[in-house]
Short mmCIF file of C-alpha atoms in Angstrom, two decimals:
data_model
loop_
_atom_site.label_atom_id
_atom_site.label_comp_id
_atom_site.label_asym_id
_atom_site.label_seq_id
_atom_site.Cartn_x
_atom_site.Cartn_y
_atom_site.Cartn_z
CA MET Z 1 7.49 -35.45 -7.45
CA ARG Z 2 6.85 -35.03 -3.73
CA LYS Z 3 7.83 -31.36 -3.95
CA LEU Z 4 5.49 -30.76 -6.89
CA LEU Z 5 2.62 -32.37 -5.00
CA LEU Z 6 3.37 -30.19 -1.98
CA LEU Z 7 3.40 -27.09 -4.18
CA ALA Z 8 0.05 -28.09 -5.71
CA LEU Z 9 -1.45 -28.49 -2.24
CA VAL Z 10 0.00 -25.12 -1.19
CA GLY Z 11 -1.48 -23.55 -4.32
CA LEU Z 12 -4.87 -25.09 -3.51
CA GLY Z 13 -4.80 -23.96 0.12
CA ALA Z 14 -3.47 -20.51 -0.70
CA GLN Z 15 -6.16 -19.95 -3.34
CA LEU Z 16 -8.89 -21.09 -0.95
CA VAL Z 17 -7.70 -18.44 1.51
CA ASP Z 18 -7.11 -15.81 -1.19
CA GLY Z 19 -10.46 -16.32 -2.86
CA SER Z 20 -12.25 -16.23 0.49
CA LEU Z 21 -10.31 -13.34 2.04
CA GLY Z 22 -9.06 -11.38 -0.97
CA MET Z 23 -5.40 -11.86 -0.05
CA ALA Z 24 -2.56 -14.23 0.80
CA TYR Z 25 -2.07 -16.44 -2.31
CA GLY Z 26 1.16 -14.69 -3.25
CA VAL Z 27 2.37 -14.12 0.30
CA THR Z 28 1.71 -17.72 1.33
CA SER Z 29 3.21 -19.30 -1.80
CA THR Z 30 6.27 -17.03 -1.88
CA THR Z 31 6.93 -17.67 1.80
CA LEU Z 32 7.06 -21.41 1.13
CA LEU Z 33 9.36 -21.00 -1.89
CA LEU Z 34 11.75 -18.84 0.14
CA ALA Z 35 11.69 -21.37 2.97
CA ILE Z 36 13.01 -24.09 0.62
CA GLY Z 37 15.81 -21.85 -0.61
CA THR Z 38 14.46 -20.31 -3.81
CA ASN Z 39 16.01 -17.08 -5.10
CA PRO Z 40 13.69 -14.18 -4.07
CA ALA Z 41 13.20 -12.82 -7.59
CA ALA Z 42 12.66 -16.32 -8.98
CA ALA Z 43 10.19 -17.10 -6.17
CA SER Z 44 8.13 -14.00 -6.91
CA ALA Z 45 8.31 -14.65 -10.65
CA THR Z 46 7.14 -18.26 -10.17
CA VAL Z 47 4.18 -17.18 -8.07
CA HIS Z 48 3.15 -14.38 -10.44
CA LEU Z 49 3.29 -16.63 -13.49
CA ALA Z 50 1.03 -19.11 -11.68
CA GLU Z 51 -1.25 -16.24 -10.67
CA ILE Z 52 -1.98 -15.41 -14.30
CA GLY Z 53 -4.00 -18.61 -14.42
CA THR Z 54 -5.32 -18.62 -10.86
CA THR Z 55 -6.52 -15.01 -10.96
CA LEU Z 56 -8.24 -15.61 -14.31
CA ALA Z 57 -10.06 -18.62 -12.85
CA SER Z 58 -10.78 -16.77 -9.62
CA GLY Z 59 -12.10 -13.70 -11.41
CA ALA Z 60 -14.40 -15.79 -13.60
CA SER Z 61 -15.71 -17.63 -10.55
CA HIS Z 62 -16.31 -14.43 -8.57
CA TRP Z 63 -18.06 -12.90 -11.58
CA LYS Z 64 -20.33 -15.94 -11.81
CA PHE Z 65 -21.32 -15.52 -8.16
CA GLY Z 66 -21.88 -11.76 -8.54
CA ASN Z 67 -18.89 -10.70 -6.45
CA VAL Z 68 -17.25 -8.29 -8.94
CA ASP Z 69 -17.57 -4.51 -9.40
CA TRP Z 70 -16.01 -3.96 -12.83
CA LYS Z 71 -15.56 -0.21 -12.32
CA VAL Z 72 -13.37 -0.89 -9.31
CA VAL Z 73 -11.45 -3.56 -11.25
CA ALA Z 74 -10.54 -1.05 -13.96
CA LYS Z 75 -9.74 1.87 -11.66
CA ILE Z 76 -7.38 -0.10 -9.42
CA GLY Z 77 -6.13 -2.83 -11.77
CA ILE Z 78 -4.48 -0.65 -14.43
CA PRO Z 79 -2.45 1.47 -11.93
CA GLY Z 80 -1.67 -1.79 -10.12
CA ALA Z 81 -0.15 -3.24 -13.29
CA VAL Z 82 2.14 -0.20 -13.62
CA GLY Z 83 3.30 -0.54 -10.00
CA ALA Z 84 3.82 -4.30 -10.38
CA PHE Z 85 6.05 -3.95 -13.46
CA ALA Z 86 8.16 -1.34 -11.65
CA GLY Z 87 8.42 -3.54 -8.55
CA ALA Z 88 9.45 -6.60 -10.56
CA THR Z 89 12.26 -4.81 -12.36
CA PHE Z 90 13.43 -3.31 -9.04
CA LEU Z 91 13.57 -6.70 -7.27
CA SER Z 92 15.33 -8.31 -10.24
CA GLY Z 93 18.26 -5.94 -9.76
CA LEU Z 94 18.86 -6.82 -6.09
CA SER Z 95 21.36 -9.48 -5.02
CA THR Z 96 19.98 -12.59 -3.30
CA GLU Z 97 21.75 -11.73 -0.03
CA VAL Z 98 19.98 -8.36 0.09
CA ALA Z 99 16.66 -9.41 -1.43
CA ALA Z 100 15.89 -12.36 0.85
CA PRO Z 101 15.76 -10.47 4.18
CA VAL Z 102 14.17 -7.45 2.49
CA MET Z 103 11.37 -9.64 1.16
CA ALA Z 104 10.98 -11.33 4.54
CA LEU Z 105 10.63 -7.89 6.17
CA ILE Z 106 7.93 -6.88 3.67
CA LEU Z 107 6.04 -10.13 4.18
CA LEU Z 108 6.39 -9.89 7.96
CA ALA Z 109 4.99 -6.35 7.93
CA LEU Z 110 2.07 -7.49 5.78
CA GLY Z 111 1.42 -10.40 8.13
CA ILE Z 112 1.38 -8.12 11.18
CA TYR Z 113 -0.97 -5.75 9.41
CA ILE Z 114 -3.36 -8.55 8.46
CA LEU Z 115 -3.36 -10.01 11.98
CA VAL Z 116 -3.92 -6.67 13.72
CA ARG Z 117 -6.39 -5.31 11.18
CA PHE Z 118 -8.75 -8.26 11.20
CA THR Z 119 -8.33 -9.25 14.85
CA ALA Z 120 -8.71 -5.83 16.43
CA PHE Z 121 -11.09 -4.10 14.06
CA GLY Z 122 -12.89 -6.69 11.97
CA ILE Z 123 -14.67 -5.17 8.97
CA PRO Z 124 -16.32 -1.72 9.15
CA ARG Z 125 -19.84 -1.67 7.73
CA ASP Z 126 -21.21 1.77 8.59
CA ARG Z 127 -20.47 3.38 5.19
CA LEU Z 128 -21.53 0.59 2.85
CA GLY Z 129 -22.90 1.82 -0.46
CA GLN Z 130 -21.02 5.14 -0.53
CA PRO Z 131 -18.93 5.71 -3.69
CA LEU Z 132 -15.22 4.92 -3.99
CA ARG Z 133 -13.21 7.66 -5.66
CA LYS Z 134 -10.71 7.34 -8.48
CA ARG Z 135 -8.16 9.46 -6.60
CA PHE Z 136 -8.21 6.83 -3.85
CA LEU Z 137 -8.14 3.70 -6.02
CA GLY Z 138 -5.41 4.88 -8.45
CA PRO Z 139 -2.60 5.54 -5.94
CA LEU Z 140 -3.68 2.50 -3.93
CA GLY Z 141 -3.27 0.35 -7.04
CA VAL Z 142 0.25 1.65 -7.77
CA VAL Z 143 1.44 1.06 -4.20
CA ALA Z 144 -0.21 -2.36 -3.90
CA GLY Z 145 1.19 -3.47 -7.26
CA PHE Z 146 4.73 -2.41 -6.35
CA VAL Z 147 4.58 -4.14 -2.96
CA ASP Z 148 3.07 -7.23 -4.58
CA ALA Z 149 5.97 -7.65 -7.00
CA THR Z 150 8.77 -6.84 -4.54
CA GLY Z 151 7.28 -8.92 -1.72
CA GLY Z 152 6.09 -11.86 -3.79
CA GLY Z 153 2.61 -10.96 -2.61
CA GLY Z 154 0.84 -7.91 -1.30
CA TRP Z 155 -1.85 -6.97 -3.81
CA GLY Z 156 -4.54 -8.42 -1.56
CA PRO Z 157 -2.96 -7.56 1.82
CA VAL Z 158 -2.62 -3.91 0.78
CA GLY Z 159 -5.66 -3.47 -1.47
CA THR Z 160 -8.31 -5.54 0.31
CA PRO Z 161 -7.94 -4.08 3.84
CA ALA Z 162 -7.69 -0.53 2.44
CA ILE Z 163 -11.00 -0.83 0.60
CA LEU Z 164 -12.61 -2.76 3.44
CA ALA Z 165 -11.41 -0.06 5.85
CA SER Z 166 -13.21 2.55 3.78
CA GLY Z 167 -16.43 0.71 4.63
CA ARG Z 168 -17.94 1.57 1.24
CA MET Z 169 -18.22 -1.87 -0.38
CA GLU Z 170 -19.65 -5.07 0.96
CA PRO Z 171 -16.83 -7.56 1.72
CA ARG Z 172 -17.69 -10.12 -0.96
CA LYS Z 173 -17.47 -7.46 -3.69
CA VAL Z 174 -14.19 -6.11 -2.31
CA ILE Z 175 -12.70 -9.60 -2.37
CA GLY Z 176 -14.10 -10.47 -5.80
CA SER Z 177 -12.95 -7.18 -7.36
CA ILE Z 178 -9.44 -7.38 -5.86
CA ASP Z 179 -9.03 -10.99 -6.98
CA THR Z 180 -10.22 -10.17 -10.50
CA SER Z 181 -8.02 -7.06 -10.92
CA GLU Z 182 -5.01 -9.09 -9.78
CA PHE Z 183 -5.00 -10.74 -13.20
CA LEU Z 184 -3.63 -7.49 -14.68
CA VAL Z 185 -1.06 -7.21 -11.88
CA ALA Z 186 0.13 -10.80 -12.39
CA ILE Z 187 0.66 -10.25 -16.11
CA ALA Z 188 2.60 -7.02 -15.58
CA ALA Z 189 4.77 -8.46 -12.79
CA SER Z 190 5.53 -11.59 -14.84
CA LEU Z 191 6.64 -9.47 -17.78
CA GLY Z 192 8.85 -7.42 -15.48
CA PHE Z 193 10.53 -10.53 -14.08
CA LEU Z 194 11.01 -12.09 -17.52
CA VAL Z 195 12.74 -8.88 -18.61
CA GLY Z 196 14.78 -8.66 -15.41
CA ILE Z 197 15.93 -12.23 -14.72
CA GLY Z 198 14.96 -14.19 -17.84
CA SER Z 199 13.03 -17.44 -18.08
CA GLU Z 200 16.02 -19.70 -17.36
CA ASN Z 201 15.81 -18.87 -13.63
CA ILE Z 202 12.18 -19.99 -13.36
CA ASP Z 203 11.09 -23.60 -12.72
CA PHE Z 204 7.97 -23.96 -14.87
CA GLY Z 205 7.16 -27.28 -13.21
CA TRP Z 206 6.69 -25.37 -9.96
CA VAL Z 207 4.58 -22.80 -11.81
CA ALA Z 208 2.34 -25.57 -13.15
CA ALA Z 209 1.96 -27.18 -9.72
CA LEU Z 210 0.92 -23.92 -8.05
CA LEU Z 211 -1.38 -23.15 -10.97
CA ILE Z 212 -3.17 -26.51 -10.88
CA GLY Z 213 -3.85 -26.27 -7.15
CA GLY Z 214 -5.05 -22.68 -7.46
CA VAL Z 215 -7.37 -23.33 -10.40
CA ILE Z 216 -9.01 -26.24 -8.58
CA ALA Z 217 -9.63 -24.06 -5.51
CA ALA Z 218 -10.83 -20.91 -7.31
CA PRO Z 219 -14.53 -21.77 -7.78
CA ILE Z 220 -14.73 -23.27 -4.29
CA ALA Z 221 -13.28 -20.10 -2.76
CA ALA Z 222 -15.66 -17.85 -4.70
CA TRP Z 223 -18.55 -19.81 -3.18
CA LEU Z 224 -17.02 -19.91 0.31
CA VAL Z 225 -16.58 -16.13 0.39
CA ARG Z 226 -20.26 -15.91 1.32
CA HIS Z 227 -19.87 -18.29 4.26
CA ILE Z 228 -16.42 -18.05 5.92
CA PRO Z 229 -15.98 -15.21 8.48
CA PRO Z 230 -13.21 -12.96 7.09
CA ARG Z 231 -12.27 -11.80 10.59
CA ILE Z 232 -11.32 -15.30 11.75
CA LEU Z 233 -9.60 -16.22 8.50
CA GLY Z 234 -7.62 -12.98 8.55
CA SER Z 235 -6.30 -13.71 12.04
CA ALA Z 236 -5.34 -17.25 11.04
CA VAL Z 237 -3.51 -16.24 7.86
CA GLY Z 238 -1.75 -13.31 9.53
CA GLY Z 239 -0.28 -15.61 12.16
CA VAL Z 240 1.06 -18.06 9.57
CA ILE Z 241 2.76 -15.28 7.63
CA ILE Z 242 4.28 -13.70 10.76
CA LEU Z 243 5.66 -16.99 12.08
CA THR Z 244 7.20 -18.10 8.79
CA ASN Z 245 8.87 -14.82 7.94
CA ALA Z 246 10.06 -14.16 11.50
CA ARG Z 247 11.81 -17.51 11.20
CA SER Z 248 13.45 -16.43 7.93
CA LEU Z 249 14.66 -13.15 9.42
CA LEU Z 250 15.98 -14.69 12.64
CA ARG Z 251 18.00 -17.22 10.61
CA SER Z 252 19.26 -14.65 8.08
CA ASP Z 253 22.76 -13.14 8.01
CA TRP Z 254 21.24 -9.87 9.20
CA ILE Z 255 20.36 -11.32 12.62
CA ASP Z 256 21.68 -14.91 12.86
CA ALA Z 257 19.96 -15.42 16.22
CA SER Z 258 20.87 -18.28 18.53
CA ASP Z 259 18.55 -21.26 18.97
CA GLY Z 260 17.38 -20.04 22.36
CA THR Z 261 16.52 -16.59 21.04
CA ARG Z 262 14.63 -18.00 18.06
CA TYR Z 263 12.58 -20.39 20.18
CA ALA Z 264 11.69 -17.59 22.59
CA PHE Z 265 10.43 -15.49 19.69
CA TYR Z 266 8.46 -18.43 18.30
CA ALA Z 267 6.80 -19.01 21.67
CA VAL Z 268 5.71 -15.37 21.89
CA ILE Z 269 4.35 -15.46 18.34
CA TYR Z 270 2.36 -18.64 19.06
CA LEU Z 271 0.86 -17.11 22.21
CA VAL Z 272 -0.12 -13.88 20.47
CA TRP Z 273 -1.51 -15.80 17.51
CA ALA Z 274 -3.62 -18.08 19.72
CA GLY Z 275 -4.94 -15.07 21.62
CA ALA Z 276 -5.80 -13.28 18.38
CA LEU Z 277 -7.71 -16.27 17.05
CA ALA Z 278 -9.64 -16.67 20.30
CA TYR Z 279 -10.53 -12.97 20.32
CA SER Z 280 -11.61 -13.01 16.67
CA ILE Z 281 -13.86 -16.02 17.23
CA ARG Z 282 -15.41 -14.43 20.32
CA GLN Z 283 -16.02 -11.09 18.56
CA TYR Z 284 -17.45 -12.80 15.50
CA ARG Z 285 -19.91 -14.79 17.61
CA ALA Z 286 -20.93 -11.68 19.54
CA ASN Z 287 -21.51 -9.53 16.46
CA ARG Z 288 -22.45 -11.89 13.64
CA GLU Z 289 -26.21 -11.26 13.81
CA ALA Z 290 -25.83 -7.49 13.64
CA GLU Z 291 -23.19 -7.75 10.91
CA GLN Z 292 -25.38 -10.05 8.85
CA LEU Z 293 -28.34 -7.66 9.07
CA GLU Z 294 -26.15 -4.73 7.97
CA ALA Z 295 -24.60 -6.77 5.16
CA ASP Z 296 -28.01 -7.83 3.89
CA ALA Z 297 -29.22 -4.22 3.90
CA ALA Z 298 -26.06 -2.99 2.17
CA GLY Z 299 -26.38 -5.68 -0.43
CA GLN Z 300 -29.37 -3.84 -1.85
CA GLN Z 301 -27.20 -0.77 -2.52
CA PRO Z 302 -24.94 -0.75 -5.59
CA SER Z 303 -21.26 0.05 -5.07
CA THR Z 304 -20.00 2.62 -7.56
CA VAL Z 305 -16.84 4.51 -8.41
CA THR Z 306 -17.21 8.25 -8.64
CA PRO Z 307 -14.92 9.82 -11.28
CA VAL Z 308 -12.89 12.85 -10.27
#
């Protein structure tokens, strides 16, 4: 019972972050499941089954608050579903000994990307309102979907920063559209895992716990997306992901580091993380007035997808 309650709280916290930042529900939840010894394929399957419900609730909430561009949802979500199904069947065929450190490496790389991207660069706003092209969104969806299924998360960490980096959509619509399109990815990945490993390897009690927490948080996150600085949240989430997956790698059979080596790495990670958070907060405070003026101006311009 205690474990189910913990999973529900993780689902709630992860969805608050995901709905506010457009990423990290899958990465955060999968990281926890791996930390308590869950099989990598089963961990990813559990999270994706829960995401069918959480992404549906999240998408509905974002739509209610006007955070969704449906053209972007279609252009990236369908290719994402194809990539997710392929990634799920690929991960299902790997042995646990190989899959666990591989997944930790993927999650660690995503965590580093999130930390660096949001800490160092924030969110570009100089091209807001310019069209997003199908030839950009299609391949992005396939790659993000594949990474999402094999890493237990990655749709948001790959898709959200890529679209934000283009500077062509206001952040709240990027986040809302990515969260909504993830519904298609979750369905496809879940089907892939059910085909690959079967339902007997999935704990549906854990699925329900993650789902309940996520559904409760979804409408709150859709509202918070207008108020929480993505730069600061990105730095915070990136640090959590890096620390947790560095721990998994250092303790794996691949490395099997000594206690002294592990603690030295942890100390460095904590120092870098603290510095990143401090820098993000300082940069946000210095630039928030200018960013708000640009965001308000861009909000009057519709974001569109230009067909090729």
